[in-house]
mmCIF file of N, CA, C and O in Angstrom:
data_model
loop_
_atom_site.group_PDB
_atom_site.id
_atom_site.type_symbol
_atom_site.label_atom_id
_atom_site.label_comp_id
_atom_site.label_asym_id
_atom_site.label_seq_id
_atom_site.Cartn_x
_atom_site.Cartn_y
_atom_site.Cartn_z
ATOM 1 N N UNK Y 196 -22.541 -20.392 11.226
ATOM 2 C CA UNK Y 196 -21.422 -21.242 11.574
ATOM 3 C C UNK Y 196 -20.434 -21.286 10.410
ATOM 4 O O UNK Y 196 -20.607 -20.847 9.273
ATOM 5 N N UNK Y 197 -19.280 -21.949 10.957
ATOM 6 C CA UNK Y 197 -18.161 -21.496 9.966
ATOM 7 C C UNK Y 197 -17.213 -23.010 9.687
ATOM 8 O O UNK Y 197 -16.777 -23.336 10.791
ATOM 9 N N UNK Y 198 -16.982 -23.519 9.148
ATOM 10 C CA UNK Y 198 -16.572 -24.823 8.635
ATOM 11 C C UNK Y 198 -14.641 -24.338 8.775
ATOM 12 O O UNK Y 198 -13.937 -23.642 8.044
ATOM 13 N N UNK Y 199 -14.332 -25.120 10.090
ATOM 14 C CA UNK Y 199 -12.953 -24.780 10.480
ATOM 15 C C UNK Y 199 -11.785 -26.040 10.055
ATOM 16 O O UNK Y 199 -11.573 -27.059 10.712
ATOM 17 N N UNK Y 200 -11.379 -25.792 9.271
ATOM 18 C CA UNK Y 200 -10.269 -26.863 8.890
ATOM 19 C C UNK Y 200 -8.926 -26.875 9.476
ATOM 20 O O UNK Y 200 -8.345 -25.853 9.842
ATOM 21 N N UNK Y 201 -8.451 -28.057 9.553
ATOM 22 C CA UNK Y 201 -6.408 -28.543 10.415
ATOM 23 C C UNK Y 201 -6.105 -29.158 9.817
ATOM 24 O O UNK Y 201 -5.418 -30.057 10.301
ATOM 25 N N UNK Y 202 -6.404 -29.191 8.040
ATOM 26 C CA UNK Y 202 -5.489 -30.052 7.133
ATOM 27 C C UNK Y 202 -3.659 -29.363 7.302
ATOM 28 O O UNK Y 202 -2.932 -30.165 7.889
ATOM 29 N N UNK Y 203 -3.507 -29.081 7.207
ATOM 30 C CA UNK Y 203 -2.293 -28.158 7.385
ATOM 31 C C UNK Y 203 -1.680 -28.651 8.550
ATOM 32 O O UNK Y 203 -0.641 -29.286 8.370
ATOM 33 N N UNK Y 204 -2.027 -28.527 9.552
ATOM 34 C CA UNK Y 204 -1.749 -28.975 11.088
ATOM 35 C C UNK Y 204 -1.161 -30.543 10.356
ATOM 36 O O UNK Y 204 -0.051 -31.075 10.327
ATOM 37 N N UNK Y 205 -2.479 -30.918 9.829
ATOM 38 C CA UNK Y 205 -1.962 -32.671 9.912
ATOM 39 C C UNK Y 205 -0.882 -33.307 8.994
ATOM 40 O O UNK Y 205 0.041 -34.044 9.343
ATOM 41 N N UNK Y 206 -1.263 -32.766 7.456
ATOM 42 C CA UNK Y 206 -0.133 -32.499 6.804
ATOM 43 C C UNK Y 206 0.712 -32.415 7.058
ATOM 44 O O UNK Y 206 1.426 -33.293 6.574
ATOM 45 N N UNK Y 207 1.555 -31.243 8.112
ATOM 46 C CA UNK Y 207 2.649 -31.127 8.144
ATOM 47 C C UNK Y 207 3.305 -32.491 9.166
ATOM 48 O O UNK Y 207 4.260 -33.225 8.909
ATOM 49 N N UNK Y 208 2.575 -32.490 10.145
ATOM 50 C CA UNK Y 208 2.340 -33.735 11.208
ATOM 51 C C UNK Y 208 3.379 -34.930 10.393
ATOM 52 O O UNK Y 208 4.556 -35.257 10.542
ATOM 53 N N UNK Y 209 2.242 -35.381 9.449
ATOM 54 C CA UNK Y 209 2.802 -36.394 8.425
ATOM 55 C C UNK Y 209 3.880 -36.502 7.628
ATOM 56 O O UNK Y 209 4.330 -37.534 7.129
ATOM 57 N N UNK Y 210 4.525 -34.728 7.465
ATOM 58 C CA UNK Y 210 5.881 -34.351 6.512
ATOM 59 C C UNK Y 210 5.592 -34.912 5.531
ATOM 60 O O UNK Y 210 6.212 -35.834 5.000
ATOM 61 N N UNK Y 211 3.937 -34.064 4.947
ATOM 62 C CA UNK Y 211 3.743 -34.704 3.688
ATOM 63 C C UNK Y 211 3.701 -33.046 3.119
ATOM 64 O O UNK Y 211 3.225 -32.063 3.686
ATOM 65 N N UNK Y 212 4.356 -33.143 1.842
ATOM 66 C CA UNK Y 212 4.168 -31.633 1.166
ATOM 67 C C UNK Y 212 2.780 -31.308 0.799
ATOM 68 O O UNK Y 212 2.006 -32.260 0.910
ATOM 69 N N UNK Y 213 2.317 -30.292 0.425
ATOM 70 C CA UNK Y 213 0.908 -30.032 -0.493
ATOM 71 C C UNK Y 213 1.166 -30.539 -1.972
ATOM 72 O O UNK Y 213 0.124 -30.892 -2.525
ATOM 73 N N UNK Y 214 2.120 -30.638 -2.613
ATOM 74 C CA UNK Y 214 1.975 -31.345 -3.481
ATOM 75 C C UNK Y 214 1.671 -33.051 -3.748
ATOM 76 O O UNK Y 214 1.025 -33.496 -4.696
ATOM 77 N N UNK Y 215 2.202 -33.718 -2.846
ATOM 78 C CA UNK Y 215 2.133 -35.083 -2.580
ATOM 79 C C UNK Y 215 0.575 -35.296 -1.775
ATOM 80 O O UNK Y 215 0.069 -36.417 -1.742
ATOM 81 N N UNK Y 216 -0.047 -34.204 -1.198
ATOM 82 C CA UNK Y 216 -1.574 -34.340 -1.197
ATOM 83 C C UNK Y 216 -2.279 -34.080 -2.195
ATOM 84 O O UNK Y 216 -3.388 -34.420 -2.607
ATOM 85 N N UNK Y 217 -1.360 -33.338 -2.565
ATOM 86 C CA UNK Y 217 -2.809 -33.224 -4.093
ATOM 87 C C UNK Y 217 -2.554 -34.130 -4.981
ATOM 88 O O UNK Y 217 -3.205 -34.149 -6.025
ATOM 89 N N UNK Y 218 -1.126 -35.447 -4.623
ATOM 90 C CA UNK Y 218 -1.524 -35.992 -6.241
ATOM 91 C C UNK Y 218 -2.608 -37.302 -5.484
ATOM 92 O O UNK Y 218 -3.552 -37.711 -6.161
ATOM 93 N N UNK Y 219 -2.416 -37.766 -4.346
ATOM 94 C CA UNK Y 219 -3.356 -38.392 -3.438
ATOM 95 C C UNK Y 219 -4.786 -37.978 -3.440
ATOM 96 O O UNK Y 219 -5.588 -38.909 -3.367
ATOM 97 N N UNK Y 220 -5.233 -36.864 -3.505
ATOM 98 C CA UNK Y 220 -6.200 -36.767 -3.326
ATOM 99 C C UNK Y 220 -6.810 -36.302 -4.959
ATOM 100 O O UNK Y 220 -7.939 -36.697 -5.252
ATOM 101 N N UNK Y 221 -6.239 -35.691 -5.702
ATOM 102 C CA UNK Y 221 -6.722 -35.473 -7.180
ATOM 103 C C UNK Y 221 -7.210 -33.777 -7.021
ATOM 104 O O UNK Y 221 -8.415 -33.530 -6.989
ATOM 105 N N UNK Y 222 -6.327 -32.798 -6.937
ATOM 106 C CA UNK Y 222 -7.036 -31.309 -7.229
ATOM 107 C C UNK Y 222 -5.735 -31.064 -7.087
ATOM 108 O O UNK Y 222 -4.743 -31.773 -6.922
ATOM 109 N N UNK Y 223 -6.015 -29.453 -7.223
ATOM 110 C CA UNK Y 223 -5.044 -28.687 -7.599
ATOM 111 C C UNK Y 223 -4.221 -28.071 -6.311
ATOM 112 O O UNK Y 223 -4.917 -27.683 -5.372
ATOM 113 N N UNK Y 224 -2.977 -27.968 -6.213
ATOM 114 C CA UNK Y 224 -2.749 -27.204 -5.482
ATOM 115 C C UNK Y 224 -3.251 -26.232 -4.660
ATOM 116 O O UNK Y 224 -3.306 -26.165 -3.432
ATOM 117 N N UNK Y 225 -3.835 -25.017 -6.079
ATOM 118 C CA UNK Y 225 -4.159 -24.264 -5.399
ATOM 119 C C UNK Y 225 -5.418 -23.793 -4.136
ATOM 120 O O UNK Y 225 -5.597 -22.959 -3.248
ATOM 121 N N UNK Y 226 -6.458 -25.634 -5.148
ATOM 122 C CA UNK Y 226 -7.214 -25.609 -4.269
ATOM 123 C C UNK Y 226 -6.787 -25.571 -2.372
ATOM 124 O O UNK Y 226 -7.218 -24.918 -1.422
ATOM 125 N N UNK Y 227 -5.439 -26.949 -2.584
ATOM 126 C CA UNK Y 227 -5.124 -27.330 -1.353
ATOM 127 C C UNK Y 227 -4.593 -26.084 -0.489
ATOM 128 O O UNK Y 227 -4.939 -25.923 0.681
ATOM 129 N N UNK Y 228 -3.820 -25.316 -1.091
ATOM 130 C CA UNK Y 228 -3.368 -23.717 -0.616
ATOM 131 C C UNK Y 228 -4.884 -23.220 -0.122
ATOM 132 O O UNK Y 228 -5.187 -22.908 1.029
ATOM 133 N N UNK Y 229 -5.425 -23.224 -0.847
ATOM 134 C CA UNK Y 229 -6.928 -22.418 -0.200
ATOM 135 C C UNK Y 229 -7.930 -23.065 0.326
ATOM 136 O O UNK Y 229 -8.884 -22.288 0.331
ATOM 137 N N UNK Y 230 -8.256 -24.172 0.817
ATOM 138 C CA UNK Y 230 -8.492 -25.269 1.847
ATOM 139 C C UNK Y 230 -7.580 -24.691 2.770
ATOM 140 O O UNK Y 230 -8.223 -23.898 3.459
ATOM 141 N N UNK Y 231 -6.048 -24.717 3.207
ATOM 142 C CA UNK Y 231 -5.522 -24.473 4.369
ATOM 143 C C UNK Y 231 -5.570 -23.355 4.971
ATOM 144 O O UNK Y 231 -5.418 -23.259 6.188
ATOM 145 N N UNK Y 232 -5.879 -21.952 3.863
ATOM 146 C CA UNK Y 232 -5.824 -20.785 4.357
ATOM 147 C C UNK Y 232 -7.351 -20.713 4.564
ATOM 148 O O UNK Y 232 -7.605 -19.681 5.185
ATOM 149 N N UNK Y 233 -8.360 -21.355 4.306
ATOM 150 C CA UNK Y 233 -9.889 -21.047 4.913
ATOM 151 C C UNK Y 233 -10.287 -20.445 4.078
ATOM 152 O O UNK Y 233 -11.299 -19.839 4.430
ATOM 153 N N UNK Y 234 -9.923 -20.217 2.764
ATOM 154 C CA UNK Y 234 -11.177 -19.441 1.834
ATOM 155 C C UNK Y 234 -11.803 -20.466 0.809
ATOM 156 O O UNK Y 234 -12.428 -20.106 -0.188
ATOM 157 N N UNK Y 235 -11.523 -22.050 1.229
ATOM 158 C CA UNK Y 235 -12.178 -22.948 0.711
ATOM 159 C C UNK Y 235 -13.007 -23.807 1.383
ATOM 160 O O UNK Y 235 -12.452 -24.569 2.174
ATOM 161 N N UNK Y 236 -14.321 -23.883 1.256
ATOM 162 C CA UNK Y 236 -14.798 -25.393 2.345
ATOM 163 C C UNK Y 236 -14.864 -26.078 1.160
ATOM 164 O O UNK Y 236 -15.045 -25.527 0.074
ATOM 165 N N UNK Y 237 -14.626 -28.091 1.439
ATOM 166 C CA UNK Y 237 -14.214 -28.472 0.465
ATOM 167 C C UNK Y 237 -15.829 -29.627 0.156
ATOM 168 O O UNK Y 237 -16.306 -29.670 1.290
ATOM 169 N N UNK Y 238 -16.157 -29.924 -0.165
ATOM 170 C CA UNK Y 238 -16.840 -31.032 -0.586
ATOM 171 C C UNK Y 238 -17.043 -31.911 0.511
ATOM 172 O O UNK Y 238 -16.218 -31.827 1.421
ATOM 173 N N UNK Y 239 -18.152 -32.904 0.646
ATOM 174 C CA UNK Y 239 -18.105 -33.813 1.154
ATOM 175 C C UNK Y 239 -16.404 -35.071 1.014
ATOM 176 O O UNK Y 239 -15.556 -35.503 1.795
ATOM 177 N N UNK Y 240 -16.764 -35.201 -0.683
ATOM 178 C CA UNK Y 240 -16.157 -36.026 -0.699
ATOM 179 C C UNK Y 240 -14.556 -36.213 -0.951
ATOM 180 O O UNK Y 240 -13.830 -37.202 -0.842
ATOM 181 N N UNK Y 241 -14.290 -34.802 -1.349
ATOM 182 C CA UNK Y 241 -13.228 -34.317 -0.465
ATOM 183 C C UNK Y 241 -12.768 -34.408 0.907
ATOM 184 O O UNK Y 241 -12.148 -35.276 1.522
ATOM 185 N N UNK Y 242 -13.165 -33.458 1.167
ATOM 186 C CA UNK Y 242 -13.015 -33.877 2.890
ATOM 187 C C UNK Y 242 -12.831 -34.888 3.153
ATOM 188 O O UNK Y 242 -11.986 -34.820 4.046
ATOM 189 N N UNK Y 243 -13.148 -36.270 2.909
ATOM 190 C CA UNK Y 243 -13.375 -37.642 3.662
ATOM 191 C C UNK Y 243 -12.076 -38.296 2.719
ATOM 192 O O UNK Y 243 -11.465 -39.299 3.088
ATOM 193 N N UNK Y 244 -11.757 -37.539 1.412
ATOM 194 C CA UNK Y 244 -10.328 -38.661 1.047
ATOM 195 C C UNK Y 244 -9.070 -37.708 1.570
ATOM 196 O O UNK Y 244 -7.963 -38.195 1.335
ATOM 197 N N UNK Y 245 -9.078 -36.380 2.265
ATOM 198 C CA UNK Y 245 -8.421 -36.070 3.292
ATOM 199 C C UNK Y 245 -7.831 -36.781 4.583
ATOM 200 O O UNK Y 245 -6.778 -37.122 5.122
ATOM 201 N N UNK Y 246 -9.293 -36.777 4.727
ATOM 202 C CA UNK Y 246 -9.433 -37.272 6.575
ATOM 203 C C UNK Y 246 -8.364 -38.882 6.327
ATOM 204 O O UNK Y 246 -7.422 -39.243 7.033
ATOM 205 N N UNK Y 247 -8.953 -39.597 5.062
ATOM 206 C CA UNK Y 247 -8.327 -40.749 4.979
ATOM 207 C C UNK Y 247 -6.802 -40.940 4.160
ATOM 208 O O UNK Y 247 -6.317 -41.981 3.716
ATOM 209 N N UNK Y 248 -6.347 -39.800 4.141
ATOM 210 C CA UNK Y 248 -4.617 -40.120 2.929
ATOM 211 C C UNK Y 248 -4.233 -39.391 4.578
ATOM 212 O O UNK Y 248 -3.211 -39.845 5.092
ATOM 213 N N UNK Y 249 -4.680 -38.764 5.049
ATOM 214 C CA UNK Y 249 -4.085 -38.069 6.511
ATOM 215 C C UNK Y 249 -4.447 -39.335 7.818
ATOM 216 O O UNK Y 249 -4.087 -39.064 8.964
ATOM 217 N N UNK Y 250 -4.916 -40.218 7.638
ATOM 218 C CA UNK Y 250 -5.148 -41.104 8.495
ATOM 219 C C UNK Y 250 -5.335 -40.713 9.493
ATOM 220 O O UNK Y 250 -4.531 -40.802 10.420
ATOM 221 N N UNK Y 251 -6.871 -39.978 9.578
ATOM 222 C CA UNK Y 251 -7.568 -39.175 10.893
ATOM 223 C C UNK Y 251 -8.870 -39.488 10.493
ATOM 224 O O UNK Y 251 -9.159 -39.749 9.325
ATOM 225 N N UNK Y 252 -9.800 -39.470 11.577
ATOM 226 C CA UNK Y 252 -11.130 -39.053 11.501
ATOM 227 C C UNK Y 252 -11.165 -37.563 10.948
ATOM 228 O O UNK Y 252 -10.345 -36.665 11.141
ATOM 229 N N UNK Y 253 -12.652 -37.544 10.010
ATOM 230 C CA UNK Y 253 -12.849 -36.707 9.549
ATOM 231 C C UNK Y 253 -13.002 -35.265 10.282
ATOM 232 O O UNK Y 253 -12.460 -34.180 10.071
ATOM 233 N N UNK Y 254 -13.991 -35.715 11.259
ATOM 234 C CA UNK Y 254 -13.836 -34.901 12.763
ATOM 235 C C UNK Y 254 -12.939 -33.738 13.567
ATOM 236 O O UNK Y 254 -13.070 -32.669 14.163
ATOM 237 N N UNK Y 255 -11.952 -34.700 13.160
ATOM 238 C CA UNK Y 255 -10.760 -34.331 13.835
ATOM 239 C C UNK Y 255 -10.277 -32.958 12.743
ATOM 240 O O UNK Y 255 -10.076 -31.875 13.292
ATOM 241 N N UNK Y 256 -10.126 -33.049 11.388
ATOM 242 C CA UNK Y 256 -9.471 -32.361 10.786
ATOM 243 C C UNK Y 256 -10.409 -30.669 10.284
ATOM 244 O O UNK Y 256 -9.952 -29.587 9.916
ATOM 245 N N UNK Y 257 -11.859 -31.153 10.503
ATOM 246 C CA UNK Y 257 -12.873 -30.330 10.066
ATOM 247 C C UNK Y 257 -13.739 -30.540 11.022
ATOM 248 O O UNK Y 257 -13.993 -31.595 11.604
ATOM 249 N N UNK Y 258 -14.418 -28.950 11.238
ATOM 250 C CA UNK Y 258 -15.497 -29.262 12.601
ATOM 251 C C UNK Y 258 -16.287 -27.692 12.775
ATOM 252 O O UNK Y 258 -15.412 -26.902 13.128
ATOM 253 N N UNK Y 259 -17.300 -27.159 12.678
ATOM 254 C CA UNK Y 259 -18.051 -26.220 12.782
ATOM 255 C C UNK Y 259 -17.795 -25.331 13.808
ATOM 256 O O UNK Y 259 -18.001 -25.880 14.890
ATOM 257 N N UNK Y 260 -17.532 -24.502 13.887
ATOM 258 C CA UNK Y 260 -17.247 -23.145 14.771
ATOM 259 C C UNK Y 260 -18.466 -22.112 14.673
ATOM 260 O O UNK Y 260 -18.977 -21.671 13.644
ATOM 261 N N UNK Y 261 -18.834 -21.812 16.123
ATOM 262 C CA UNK Y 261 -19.818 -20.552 15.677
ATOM 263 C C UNK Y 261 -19.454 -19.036 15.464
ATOM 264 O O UNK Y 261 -18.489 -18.575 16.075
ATOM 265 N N UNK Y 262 -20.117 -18.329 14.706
ATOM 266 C CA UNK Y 262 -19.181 -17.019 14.380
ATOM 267 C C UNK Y 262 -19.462 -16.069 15.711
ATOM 268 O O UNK Y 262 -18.910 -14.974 15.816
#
């Protein structure tokens, strides 16, 4: 299985830049660039101060796909 992320989707949703998520959430850009393009799965506890500066269930933004 494959850990499918819509930070990006929601982000933009919000007309919040990737920079103004990363100073919210504390990492780097580039992480956030590579979280959106899928060559990052992020942490638990990541993920969950996502789900919450994006004001979504966690669910919603991340969710397991089978390959």
């Amino acid at each position: 299985m494959i850990v499918i992320n819509r930070v990006q989707v929601f982000r933009k949703q919000q007309k919040m830049t990737q920079e103004k998520l990363v100073s919210k959430v504390g990492v780097s850009r580039k992480t956030i660039a590579s979280l959106e393009k899928g060559n990052y799965t992020p942490s638990l506890l990541l993920a969950l101060q996502i789900a919450e500066v994006l004001e979504t269930d966690i669910h919603t933004i991340f969710y397991l796909e089978k390959e």
